[in-house]
Amino acid sequence: MIYLDNAATTKPFKQVTDVINRFYDELYFNPSSLYAPAYAVADEIEKTREFMQTYLGGGGKVYFTSCATESNTWVYNSGIKNKKGNVVVSMGEHASGYENAQTLISKGYDVRFVKLLSDGRIDESDFEKKVDANTAFVSVIHCSNETGAINDIQHLANIAKSISEKVLFHSDGVQALGKIPVNCNACGIDFYSMSAHKIGGAKGTGALWVRDGIRLNPLLPGGGQEKGFRSGTENAAGIAGFGEALKIHSRVDYDRIAELRQIMKNGLTKIVGVTVNESKNQSPYILSLSIEGIKSEILQRKLAEKGVLIGLGSACSSKLKKNRILSAMNRTMSHIEGSIRISFGASNINDDIKAATETIKETIQQLRG
Ligand code: PLP
């Protein structure tokens, strides 16, 4: 099997499962309990928090959650100071951002969606028009889960803050963390959402970075875990595994992944009617393609039968018929119907990519008859 759907989820690193297993075999104590073995578990959580805070540039706290959907939901619901002002959200957000924006609309908020450029990045001139002195909350995805387009969140946060004094800036960093450098503190954002399972960690572990001095409302009331902001017994195994995954993933050779993407792109764009949905500022981890005359679901199924697993777009939205993000990039319906997402990961190697490229080429030819 050749797995090329790493933007949906990744295979956990062996070192990560070793760390996680230790928490089930030895370090299974409740981190809130008041005896030495439990303190050791609490220590591991704090060590991971400190590592991630340093990794993200300092100046903020990391709170652990159950997934990035939870982190996004928390910040959309509580990141608007005094619940007053308008909200500006990019059209390129993951469903977990977009649906929360819809909820804000149903609660009566003035939510303004910012257009995308045809290359998948946010349209900066539209952004400048939508943000005003009364903007309280902005959310712009760092790296698109659909196309891998990278937004310059530092630049956008600067623009937003120069227009509105009260604005708080959130970025969904799920497809960027451990893949492209980020310094949340230096880039002037206020919140950053993350997820372990996209970088070789375990599913069910997310995090939210919050700039020092900003107070969110507690997400879950109860026993006071996560400094009183997110009660519930911590997923100590997943959290320690998250830290380990980030350490390993941030050392993955960026140029090697870029080379894999280039091999696949060169091979597949030789086929007539194949276009790439890519940006001037592009993550090498994602290759989004539109294949004329092909229904992507059929191609995906045929490839799976041959042992090549690819995606159709974000796993969460692939069950929906339309593709909101490619539509916002002004792609036609036939373009959208033939769109696939190939996403690379740490374990992919050149030979597999070459073999998968040949299989994809051959399958497209078969489907076209
Ligand atoms: N944000 C982005 C950009 C994603 O790609 C995903 C998952 O596909 C999520 C959020 C949701 O992450 P989780 O599965 O941790 O809820």
mmCIF file of C-alpha atoms and ligand atoms in Angstrom:
data_model
loop_
_atom_site.group_PDB
_atom_site.id
_atom_site.type_symbol
_atom_site.label_atom_id
_atom_site.label_comp_id
_atom_site.label_asym_id
_atom_site.label_seq_id
_atom_site.Cartn_x
_atom_site.Cartn_y
_atom_site.Cartn_z
ATOM 1 C CA MET A 1 0.000 0.000 0.000
ATOM 2 C CA ILE A 2 1.173 3.531 -0.754
ATOM 3 C CA TYR A 3 -0.433 6.023 1.588
ATOM 4 C CA LEU A 4 -0.826 9.512 0.109
ATOM 5 C CA ASP A 5 -3.570 10.988 2.274
ATOM 6 C CA ASN A 6 -1.385 12.430 5.016
ATOM 7 C CA ALA A 7 -3.381 15.667 5.235
ATOM 8 C CA ALA A 8 -6.314 13.548 6.459
ATOM 9 C CA THR A 9 -4.207 11.772 9.052
ATOM 10 C CA THR A 10 -0.728 10.318 9.446
ATOM 11 C CA LYS A 11 0.653 7.033 10.657
ATOM 12 C CA PRO A 12 1.970 7.680 14.183
ATOM 13 C CA PHE A 13 5.761 7.528 14.480
ATOM 14 C CA LYS A 14 7.076 4.412 16.267
ATOM 15 C CA GLN A 15 8.749 6.663 18.877
ATOM 16 C CA VAL A 16 5.334 8.248 19.490
ATOM 17 C CA THR A 17 3.539 4.942 20.047
ATOM 18 C CA ASP A 18 6.408 3.916 22.368
ATOM 19 C CA VAL A 19 5.846 7.075 24.420
ATOM 20 C CA ILE A 20 2.067 6.536 24.408
ATOM 21 C CA ASN A 21 2.332 2.869 25.422
ATOM 22 C CA ARG A 22 4.459 3.830 28.416
ATOM 23 C CA PHE A 23 1.522 5.888 29.705
ATOM 24 C CA TYR A 24 -0.780 2.879 29.527
ATOM 25 C CA ASP A 25 1.747 0.382 30.924
ATOM 26 C CA GLU A 26 3.449 2.450 33.642
ATOM 27 C CA LEU A 27 2.322 6.057 33.829
ATOM 28 C CA TYR A 28 -1.432 5.423 33.986
ATOM 29 C CA PHE A 29 -2.069 7.473 37.134
ATOM 30 C CA ASN A 30 -4.469 10.385 37.199
ATOM 31 C CA PRO A 31 -2.251 13.472 36.838
ATOM 32 C CA SER A 32 -4.380 15.287 39.448
ATOM 33 C CA SER A 33 -3.820 12.648 42.145
ATOM 34 C CA LEU A 34 -1.644 13.556 45.111
ATOM 35 C CA TYR A 35 1.068 10.885 45.154
ATOM 36 C CA ALA A 36 4.465 10.589 43.530
ATOM 37 C CA PRO A 37 3.629 8.365 40.506
ATOM 38 C CA ALA A 38 0.804 10.760 39.573
ATOM 39 C CA TYR A 39 3.132 13.758 39.899
ATOM 40 C CA ALA A 40 5.366 12.105 37.314
ATOM 41 C CA VAL A 41 2.441 12.042 34.863
ATOM 42 C CA ALA A 42 1.605 15.695 35.578
ATOM 43 C CA ASP A 43 5.298 16.529 35.035
ATOM 44 C CA GLU A 44 5.267 14.911 31.596
ATOM 45 C CA ILE A 45 2.259 17.036 30.595
ATOM 46 C CA GLU A 46 3.982 20.209 31.804
ATOM 47 C CA LYS A 47 7.234 19.310 30.038
ATOM 48 C CA THR A 48 5.287 18.896 26.780
ATOM 49 C CA ARG A 49 3.471 22.185 27.324
ATOM 50 C CA GLU A 50 6.757 23.993 27.934
ATOM 51 C CA PHE A 51 8.393 22.409 24.902
ATOM 52 C CA MET A 52 5.487 23.456 22.659
ATOM 53 C CA GLN A 53 5.371 26.969 24.115
ATOM 54 C CA THR A 54 9.076 27.407 23.390
ATOM 55 C CA TYR A 55 8.673 25.868 19.925
ATOM 56 C CA LEU A 56 5.937 28.425 19.181
ATOM 57 C CA GLY A 57 8.174 31.330 20.170
ATOM 58 C CA GLY A 58 7.189 31.870 23.829
ATOM 59 C CA GLY A 59 4.897 34.681 24.946
ATOM 60 C CA GLY A 60 1.856 32.431 25.213
ATOM 61 C CA LYS A 61 0.291 29.366 26.827
ATOM 62 C CA VAL A 62 -0.559 26.056 25.216
ATOM 63 C CA TYR A 63 -3.802 24.419 26.338
ATOM 64 C CA PHE A 64 -4.436 20.821 25.372
ATOM 65 C CA THR A 65 -7.781 19.883 23.838
ATOM 66 C CA SER A 66 -9.225 16.746 22.232
ATOM 67 C CA CYS A 67 -8.697 17.924 18.629
ATOM 68 C CA ALA A 68 -8.276 21.022 16.499
ATOM 69 C CA THR A 69 -12.032 21.135 15.894
ATOM 70 C CA GLU A 70 -12.372 21.675 19.636
ATOM 71 C CA SER A 71 -9.623 24.338 19.650
ATOM 72 C CA ASN A 72 -11.320 26.187 16.793
ATOM 73 C CA THR A 73 -14.747 25.932 18.430
ATOM 74 C CA TRP A 74 -13.371 27.248 21.721
ATOM 75 C CA VAL A 75 -11.727 30.265 20.168
ATOM 76 C CA TYR A 76 -14.648 31.194 17.870
ATOM 77 C CA ASN A 77 -16.983 31.063 20.852
ATOM 78 C CA SER A 78 -14.866 32.966 23.282
ATOM 79 C CA GLY A 79 -12.296 34.972 21.298
ATOM 80 C CA ILE A 80 -14.593 37.946 20.746
ATOM 81 C CA LYS A 81 -13.859 40.475 23.507
ATOM 82 C CA ASN A 82 -17.034 41.496 25.360
ATOM 83 C CA LYS A 83 -18.926 39.684 22.571
ATOM 84 C CA LYS A 84 -19.009 42.951 20.572
ATOM 85 C CA GLY A 85 -17.867 43.822 17.053
ATOM 86 C CA ASN A 86 -17.774 42.207 13.638
ATOM 87 C CA VAL A 87 -15.963 39.040 12.617
ATOM 88 C CA VAL A 88 -13.778 38.520 9.531
ATOM 89 C CA VAL A 89 -13.137 34.970 8.347
ATOM 90 C CA SER A 90 -11.425 33.702 5.208
ATOM 91 C CA MET A 91 -13.374 31.575 2.723
ATOM 92 C CA GLY A 92 -10.493 29.112 2.928
ATOM 93 C CA GLU A 93 -11.116 27.892 6.483
ATOM 94 C CA HIS A 94 -11.448 24.228 7.301
ATOM 95 C CA ALA A 95 -15.044 23.105 7.960
ATOM 96 C CA SER A 96 -14.432 23.369 11.714
ATOM 97 C CA GLY A 97 -13.788 27.105 11.293
ATOM 98 C CA TYR A 98 -16.372 27.723 8.605
ATOM 99 C CA GLU A 99 -19.202 26.017 10.515
ATOM 100 C CA ASN A 100 -18.365 27.948 13.678
ATOM 101 C CA ALA A 101 -18.550 31.148 11.624
ATOM 102 C CA GLN A 102 -22.021 30.045 10.474
ATOM 103 C CA THR A 103 -23.009 29.586 14.128
ATOM 104 C CA LEU A 104 -21.847 33.140 14.870
ATOM 105 C CA ILE A 105 -24.103 34.362 12.051
ATOM 106 C CA SER A 106 -27.048 32.504 13.571
ATOM 107 C CA LYS A 107 -26.273 34.241 16.884
ATOM 108 C CA GLY A 108 -26.589 37.617 15.157
ATOM 109 C CA TYR A 109 -22.929 38.488 14.524
ATOM 110 C CA ASP A 110 -21.891 40.453 11.454
ATOM 111 C CA VAL A 111 -19.575 37.856 9.890
ATOM 112 C CA ARG A 112 -17.687 38.921 6.759
ATOM 113 C CA PHE A 113 -16.128 36.282 4.548
ATOM 114 C CA VAL A 114 -12.952 37.225 2.704
ATOM 115 C CA LYS A 115 -12.536 36.074 -0.898
ATOM 116 C CA LEU A 116 -9.738 33.806 -2.040
ATOM 117 C CA LEU A 117 -7.368 34.450 -4.905
ATOM 118 C CA SER A 118 -7.479 31.872 -7.691
ATOM 119 C CA ASP A 119 -4.295 30.363 -6.186
ATOM 120 C CA GLY A 120 -6.043 29.594 -2.869
ATOM 121 C CA ARG A 121 -4.540 32.320 -0.697
ATOM 122 C CA ILE A 122 -6.647 34.993 0.923
ATOM 123 C CA ASP A 123 -7.328 38.075 -1.233
ATOM 124 C CA GLU A 124 -5.497 40.785 0.672
ATOM 125 C CA SER A 125 -7.320 43.723 -0.880
ATOM 126 C CA ASP A 126 -10.691 42.169 0.016
ATOM 127 C CA PHE A 127 -9.335 41.520 3.528
ATOM 128 C CA GLU A 128 -8.472 45.210 3.915
ATOM 129 C CA LYS A 129 -11.996 46.134 2.812
ATOM 130 C CA LYS A 130 -13.694 43.721 5.230
ATOM 131 C CA VAL A 131 -11.703 44.618 8.364
ATOM 132 C CA ASP A 132 -12.715 47.909 10.004
ATOM 133 C CA ALA A 133 -12.253 49.676 13.337
ATOM 134 C CA ASN A 134 -15.076 47.586 14.799
ATOM 135 C CA THR A 135 -13.598 44.194 13.880
ATOM 136 C CA ALA A 136 -13.248 42.106 17.014
ATOM 137 C CA PHE A 137 -12.122 38.725 15.681
ATOM 138 C CA VAL A 138 -10.309 37.510 12.580
ATOM 139 C CA SER A 139 -9.604 33.943 11.537
ATOM 140 C CA VAL A 140 -7.290 33.042 8.658
ATOM 141 C CA ILE A 141 -6.029 29.526 8.059
ATOM 142 C CA HIS A 142 -2.223 29.279 7.966
ATOM 143 C CA CYS A 143 -1.923 26.518 5.368
ATOM 144 C CA SER A 144 -4.932 25.336 3.364
ATOM 145 C CA ASN A 145 -5.920 21.728 3.989
ATOM 146 C CA GLU A 146 -7.371 21.692 0.485
ATOM 147 C CA THR A 147 -4.544 23.013 -1.699
ATOM 148 C CA GLY A 148 -1.575 23.691 0.615
ATOM 149 C CA ALA A 149 -1.678 27.447 -0.122
ATOM 150 C CA ILE A 150 0.154 29.287 2.663
ATOM 151 C CA ASN A 151 -1.209 32.593 3.959
ATOM 152 C CA ASP A 152 1.170 35.220 5.326
ATOM 153 C CA ILE A 153 -0.485 35.388 8.746
ATOM 154 C CA GLN A 154 2.112 37.805 10.136
ATOM 155 C CA HIS A 155 1.366 40.327 7.405
ATOM 156 C CA LEU A 156 -2.408 39.852 7.734
ATOM 157 C CA ALA A 157 -2.274 40.172 11.548
ATOM 158 C CA ASN A 158 -0.318 43.435 11.119
ATOM 159 C CA ILE A 159 -2.924 44.786 8.697
ATOM 160 C CA ALA A 160 -5.819 43.791 10.968
ATOM 161 C CA LYS A 161 -4.194 45.319 14.041
ATOM 162 C CA SER A 162 -3.367 48.552 12.243
ATOM 163 C CA ILE A 163 -7.075 48.937 11.355
ATOM 164 C CA SER A 164 -8.734 47.740 14.564
ATOM 165 C CA GLU A 165 -7.353 48.215 18.058
ATOM 166 C CA LYS A 166 -9.563 45.576 19.599
ATOM 167 C CA VAL A 167 -9.108 42.780 17.083
ATOM 168 C CA LEU A 168 -7.911 39.338 18.148
ATOM 169 C CA PHE A 169 -6.364 37.231 15.395
ATOM 170 C CA HIS A 170 -6.751 33.451 15.177
ATOM 171 C CA SER A 171 -5.035 31.116 12.775
ATOM 172 C CA ASP A 172 -5.733 27.431 12.165
ATOM 173 C CA GLY A 173 -2.258 25.941 12.081
ATOM 174 C CA VAL A 174 -3.189 22.282 11.680
ATOM 175 C CA GLN A 175 -1.589 21.766 8.254
ATOM 176 C CA ALA A 176 1.363 24.027 9.042
ATOM 177 C CA LEU A 177 2.599 22.902 12.460
ATOM 178 C CA GLY A 178 5.838 20.934 12.259
ATOM 179 C CA LYS A 179 5.939 21.467 8.477
ATOM 180 C CA ILE A 180 6.543 25.148 7.906
ATOM 181 C CA PRO A 181 8.192 27.392 10.497
ATOM 182 C CA VAL A 182 5.908 29.341 12.789
ATOM 183 C CA ASN A 183 6.631 31.739 15.615
ATOM 184 C CA CYS A 184 3.222 32.685 17.019
ATOM 185 C CA ASN A 185 4.682 35.282 19.339
ATOM 186 C CA ALA A 186 6.742 37.094 16.713
ATOM 187 C CA CYS A 187 4.074 36.996 14.021
ATOM 188 C CA GLY A 188 1.613 38.904 16.190
ATOM 189 C CA ILE A 189 -1.288 36.455 16.173
ATOM 190 C CA ASP A 190 -3.297 35.745 19.331
ATOM 191 C CA PHE A 191 -4.499 32.159 18.902
ATOM 192 C CA TYR A 192 -3.164 29.143 16.998
ATOM 193 C CA SER A 193 -5.003 25.792 16.651
ATOM 194 C CA MET A 194 -3.091 22.520 16.317
ATOM 195 C CA SER A 195 -3.696 18.784 16.011
ATOM 196 C CA ALA A 196 -1.362 15.866 16.785
ATOM 197 C CA HIS A 197 -2.618 13.318 14.261
ATOM 198 C CA LYS A 198 -1.511 15.362 11.246
ATOM 199 C CA ILE A 199 2.153 15.112 12.260
ATOM 200 C CA GLY A 200 2.615 11.532 13.406
ATOM 201 C CA GLY A 201 0.869 11.896 16.772
ATOM 202 C CA ALA A 202 -2.318 10.266 18.023
ATOM 203 C CA LYS A 203 -5.887 11.104 17.079
ATOM 204 C CA GLY A 204 -7.881 12.768 19.832
ATOM 205 C CA THR A 205 -5.170 15.250 20.836
ATOM 206 C CA GLY A 206 -5.280 18.924 19.930
ATOM 207 C CA ALA A 207 -3.959 22.168 21.343
ATOM 208 C CA LEU A 208 -4.586 25.882 21.322
ATOM 209 C CA TRP A 209 -1.857 28.518 21.770
ATOM 210 C CA VAL A 210 -3.146 31.678 23.471
ATOM 211 C CA ARG A 211 -1.080 34.866 23.695
ATOM 212 C CA ASP A 212 -0.203 35.938 27.253
ATOM 213 C CA GLY A 213 -2.623 38.519 28.618
ATOM 214 C CA ILE A 214 -5.626 37.231 26.648
ATOM 215 C CA ARG A 215 -8.286 35.502 28.678
ATOM 216 C CA LEU A 216 -10.625 33.062 27.016
ATOM 217 C CA ASN A 217 -13.698 31.836 28.859
ATOM 218 C CA PRO A 218 -13.127 28.355 30.261
ATOM 219 C CA LEU A 219 -14.205 25.729 27.747
ATOM 220 C CA LEU A 220 -15.262 22.933 30.091
ATOM 221 C CA PRO A 221 -16.128 23.587 33.740
ATOM 222 C CA GLY A 222 -15.273 20.903 36.285
ATOM 223 C CA GLY A 223 -12.174 19.739 38.110
ATOM 224 C CA GLY A 224 -10.002 22.659 36.965
ATOM 225 C CA GLN A 225 -7.506 20.853 34.722
ATOM 226 C CA GLU A 226 -5.581 22.838 32.065
ATOM 227 C CA LYS A 227 -5.159 25.787 34.476
ATOM 228 C CA GLY A 228 -8.927 25.901 34.985
ATOM 229 C CA PHE A 229 -9.714 26.416 31.307
ATOM 230 C CA ARG A 230 -10.491 22.911 30.120
ATOM 231 C CA SER A 231 -11.559 20.505 32.813
ATOM 232 C CA GLY A 232 -11.536 16.767 32.272
ATOM 233 C CA THR A 233 -8.800 14.259 33.045
ATOM 234 C CA GLU A 234 -5.964 14.990 30.671
ATOM 235 C CA ASN A 235 -5.095 12.687 27.787
ATOM 236 C CA ALA A 236 -1.571 12.401 29.197
ATOM 237 C CA ALA A 237 -0.495 9.710 26.715
ATOM 238 C CA GLY A 238 -1.719 11.674 23.705
ATOM 239 C CA ILE A 239 -0.212 14.921 25.003
ATOM 240 C CA ALA A 240 3.246 13.419 25.606
ATOM 241 C CA GLY A 241 2.960 11.738 22.195
ATOM 242 C CA PHE A 242 2.075 15.122 20.639
ATOM 243 C CA GLY A 243 5.300 16.630 21.964
ATOM 244 C CA GLU A 244 7.328 13.696 20.668
ATOM 245 C CA ALA A 245 5.609 13.889 17.260
ATOM 246 C CA LEU A 246 6.334 17.615 16.970
ATOM 247 C CA LYS A 247 10.013 17.051 17.844
ATOM 248 C CA ILE A 248 10.333 14.412 15.130
ATOM 249 C CA HIS A 249 8.153 16.047 12.483
ATOM 250 C CA SER A 250 9.846 19.419 12.726
ATOM 251 C CA ARG A 251 13.083 17.658 11.692
ATOM 252 C CA VAL A 252 11.561 16.105 8.541
ATOM 253 C CA ASP A 253 13.558 17.324 5.544
ATOM 254 C CA TYR A 254 11.396 19.956 3.811
ATOM 255 C CA ASP A 255 13.418 19.707 0.594
ATOM 256 C CA ARG A 256 12.922 15.952 0.454
ATOM 257 C CA ILE A 257 9.121 16.371 0.680
ATOM 258 C CA ALA A 258 9.308 19.124 -1.976
ATOM 259 C CA GLU A 259 11.196 16.702 -4.218
ATOM 260 C CA LEU A 260 8.493 14.025 -3.783
ATOM 261 C CA ARG A 261 5.838 16.564 -4.721
ATOM 262 C CA GLN A 262 7.851 17.653 -7.751
ATOM 263 C CA ILE A 263 8.256 14.062 -8.991
ATOM 264 C CA MET A 264 4.506 13.486 -8.749
ATOM 265 C CA LYS A 265 3.642 16.872 -10.248
ATOM 266 C CA ASN A 266 6.036 16.443 -13.191
ATOM 267 C CA GLY A 267 4.680 12.974 -13.907
ATOM 268 C CA LEU A 268 0.983 13.816 -13.700
ATOM 269 C CA THR A 269 0.972 17.183 -15.452
ATOM 270 C CA LYS A 270 2.322 15.452 -18.574
ATOM 271 C CA ILE A 271 -1.185 14.017 -18.954
ATOM 272 C CA VAL A 272 -3.482 16.183 -21.086
ATOM 273 C CA GLY A 273 -6.169 17.964 -19.059
ATOM 274 C CA VAL A 274 -4.417 17.794 -15.657
ATOM 275 C CA THR A 275 -4.019 21.116 -13.845
ATOM 276 C CA VAL A 276 -2.473 21.904 -10.480
ATOM 277 C CA ASN A 277 -4.246 24.004 -7.862
ATOM 278 C CA GLU A 278 -1.245 25.641 -6.280
ATOM 279 C CA SER A 279 -0.083 28.905 -4.872
ATOM 280 C CA LYS A 280 2.942 31.202 -5.069
ATOM 281 C CA ASN A 281 3.524 30.337 -1.438
ATOM 282 C CA GLN A 282 2.930 26.589 -1.365
ATOM 283 C CA SER A 283 3.298 23.779 1.171
ATOM 284 C CA PRO A 284 5.182 20.835 -0.352
ATOM 285 C CA TYR A 285 3.006 18.465 1.681
ATOM 286 C CA ILE A 286 -0.081 18.880 -0.538
ATOM 287 C CA LEU A 287 -0.600 18.439 -4.284
ATOM 288 C CA SER A 288 -4.120 19.350 -5.413
ATOM 289 C CA LEU A 289 -4.946 18.373 -8.982
ATOM 290 C CA SER A 290 -7.949 18.650 -11.254
ATOM 291 C CA ILE A 291 -8.289 16.005 -13.930
ATOM 292 C CA GLU A 292 -10.543 16.834 -16.842
ATOM 293 C CA GLY A 293 -13.212 14.282 -17.716
ATOM 294 C CA ILE A 294 -12.712 12.217 -14.548
ATOM 295 C CA LYS A 295 -14.943 11.855 -11.495
ATOM 296 C CA SER A 296 -12.580 12.012 -8.544
ATOM 297 C CA GLU A 297 -14.534 9.502 -6.408
ATOM 298 C CA ILE A 298 -14.215 6.887 -9.143
ATOM 299 C CA LEU A 299 -10.495 7.543 -9.538
ATOM 300 C CA GLN A 300 -10.032 7.347 -5.772
ATOM 301 C CA ARG A 301 -11.851 3.998 -5.604
ATOM 302 C CA LYS A 302 -9.912 2.497 -8.540
ATOM 303 C CA LEU A 303 -6.617 3.624 -7.020
ATOM 304 C CA ALA A 304 -7.556 2.188 -3.622
ATOM 305 C CA GLU A 305 -8.201 -1.168 -5.334
ATOM 306 C CA LYS A 306 -4.614 -0.964 -6.621
ATOM 307 C CA GLY A 307 -3.244 -0.027 -3.192
ATOM 308 C CA VAL A 308 -2.736 3.709 -3.707
ATOM 309 C CA LEU A 309 -4.657 5.788 -1.159
ATOM 310 C CA ILE A 310 -5.306 9.428 -2.033
ATOM 311 C CA GLY A 311 -7.763 12.078 -0.818
ATOM 312 C CA LEU A 312 -10.527 14.064 -2.445
ATOM 313 C CA GLY A 313 -10.139 17.159 -0.374
ATOM 314 C CA SER A 314 -10.338 17.457 3.375
ATOM 315 C CA ALA A 315 -11.580 14.236 4.962
ATOM 316 C CA CYS A 316 -14.285 16.190 6.745
ATOM 317 C CA SER A 317 -15.673 17.762 3.578
ATOM 318 C CA SER A 318 -15.213 14.860 1.180
ATOM 319 C CA LYS A 319 -18.654 13.540 2.071
ATOM 320 C CA LEU A 320 -20.222 16.788 0.893
ATOM 321 C CA LYS A 321 -20.884 17.037 -2.803
ATOM 322 C CA LYS A 322 -19.628 20.541 -3.389
ATOM 323 C CA ASN A 323 -16.148 21.796 -2.670
ATOM 324 C CA ARG A 324 -16.481 25.156 -0.930
ATOM 325 C CA ILE A 325 -12.819 26.087 -1.192
ATOM 326 C CA LEU A 326 -12.246 25.257 -4.869
ATOM 327 C CA SER A 327 -15.510 27.104 -5.592
ATOM 328 C CA ALA A 328 -14.135 30.147 -3.759
ATOM 329 C CA MET A 329 -11.076 29.861 -6.010
ATOM 330 C CA ASN A 330 -13.439 30.219 -8.981
ATOM 331 C CA ARG A 331 -12.986 26.702 -10.286
ATOM 332 C CA THR A 332 -15.689 25.354 -12.600
ATOM 333 C CA MET A 333 -17.936 22.464 -11.573
ATOM 334 C CA SER A 334 -16.214 20.027 -13.951
ATOM 335 C CA HIS A 335 -12.848 21.105 -12.557
ATOM 336 C CA ILE A 336 -14.115 20.504 -9.023
ATOM 337 C CA GLU A 337 -15.617 17.106 -9.880
ATOM 338 C CA GLY A 338 -12.234 15.914 -11.088
ATOM 339 C CA SER A 339 -10.218 17.204 -8.130
ATOM 340 C CA ILE A 340 -8.007 15.027 -5.991
ATOM 341 C CA ARG A 341 -5.700 15.794 -3.076
ATOM 342 C CA ILE A 342 -2.419 13.932 -2.820
ATOM 343 C CA SER A 343 -0.695 14.618 0.479
ATOM 344 C CA PHE A 344 2.764 13.528 1.478
ATOM 345 C CA GLY A 345 4.174 12.461 4.812
ATOM 346 C CA ALA A 346 7.399 11.659 6.579
ATOM 347 C CA SER A 347 7.293 7.983 5.623
ATOM 348 C CA ASN A 348 6.878 8.459 1.847
ATOM 349 C CA ILE A 349 9.952 7.596 -0.223
ATOM 350 C CA ASN A 350 10.984 8.365 -3.827
ATOM 351 C CA ASP A 351 10.381 4.857 -5.180
ATOM 352 C CA ASP A 352 6.836 4.770 -3.800
ATOM 353 C CA ILE A 353 6.079 8.158 -5.303
ATOM 354 C CA LYS A 354 7.395 7.081 -8.700
ATOM 355 C CA ALA A 355 5.347 3.866 -8.546
ATOM 356 C CA ALA A 356 2.200 5.724 -7.418
ATOM 357 C CA THR A 357 2.654 8.285 -10.213
ATOM 358 C CA GLU A 358 2.688 5.474 -12.791
ATOM 359 C CA THR A 359 -0.392 3.840 -11.210
ATOM 360 C CA ILE A 360 -2.304 7.131 -11.218
ATOM 361 C CA LYS A 361 -1.340 7.826 -14.865
ATOM 362 C CA GLU A 362 -2.385 4.350 -15.967
ATOM 363 C CA THR A 363 -5.694 4.539 -14.062
ATOM 364 C CA ILE A 364 -6.582 7.931 -15.563
ATOM 365 C CA GLN A 365 -5.920 6.493 -19.027
ATOM 366 C CA GLN A 366 -8.081 3.440 -18.270
ATOM 367 C CA LEU A 367 -10.942 5.607 -16.997
ATOM 368 C CA ARG A 368 -10.754 7.823 -20.037
ATOM 369 C CA GLY A 369 -10.897 4.699 -22.219
HETATM 370 N N1 PLP B 1 -8.133 22.369 10.616
HETATM 371 C C1 PLP B 1 -7.530 21.875 9.509
HETATM 372 C C2 PLP B 1 -6.812 22.809 8.596
HETATM 373 C C3 PLP B 1 -7.580 20.510 9.235
HETATM 374 O O1 PLP B 1 -6.975 20.025 8.139
HETATM 375 C C4 PLP B 1 -8.280 19.661 10.124
HETATM 376 C C5 PLP B 1 -8.415 18.222 9.822
HETATM 377 O O2 PLP B 1 -8.528 17.814 8.661
HETATM 378 C C6 PLP B 1 -8.862 20.225 11.261
HETATM 379 C C7 PLP B 1 -8.779 21.587 11.475
HETATM 380 C C8 PLP B 1 -9.571 19.386 12.259
HETATM 381 O O3 PLP B 1 -8.625 18.660 13.025
HETATM 382 P P1 PLP B 1 -9.067 17.548 14.060
HETATM 383 O O4 PLP B 1 -9.209 16.292 13.299
HETATM 384 O O5 PLP B 1 -7.952 17.493 15.062
HETATM 385 O O6 PLP B 1 -10.332 18.023 14.674
#
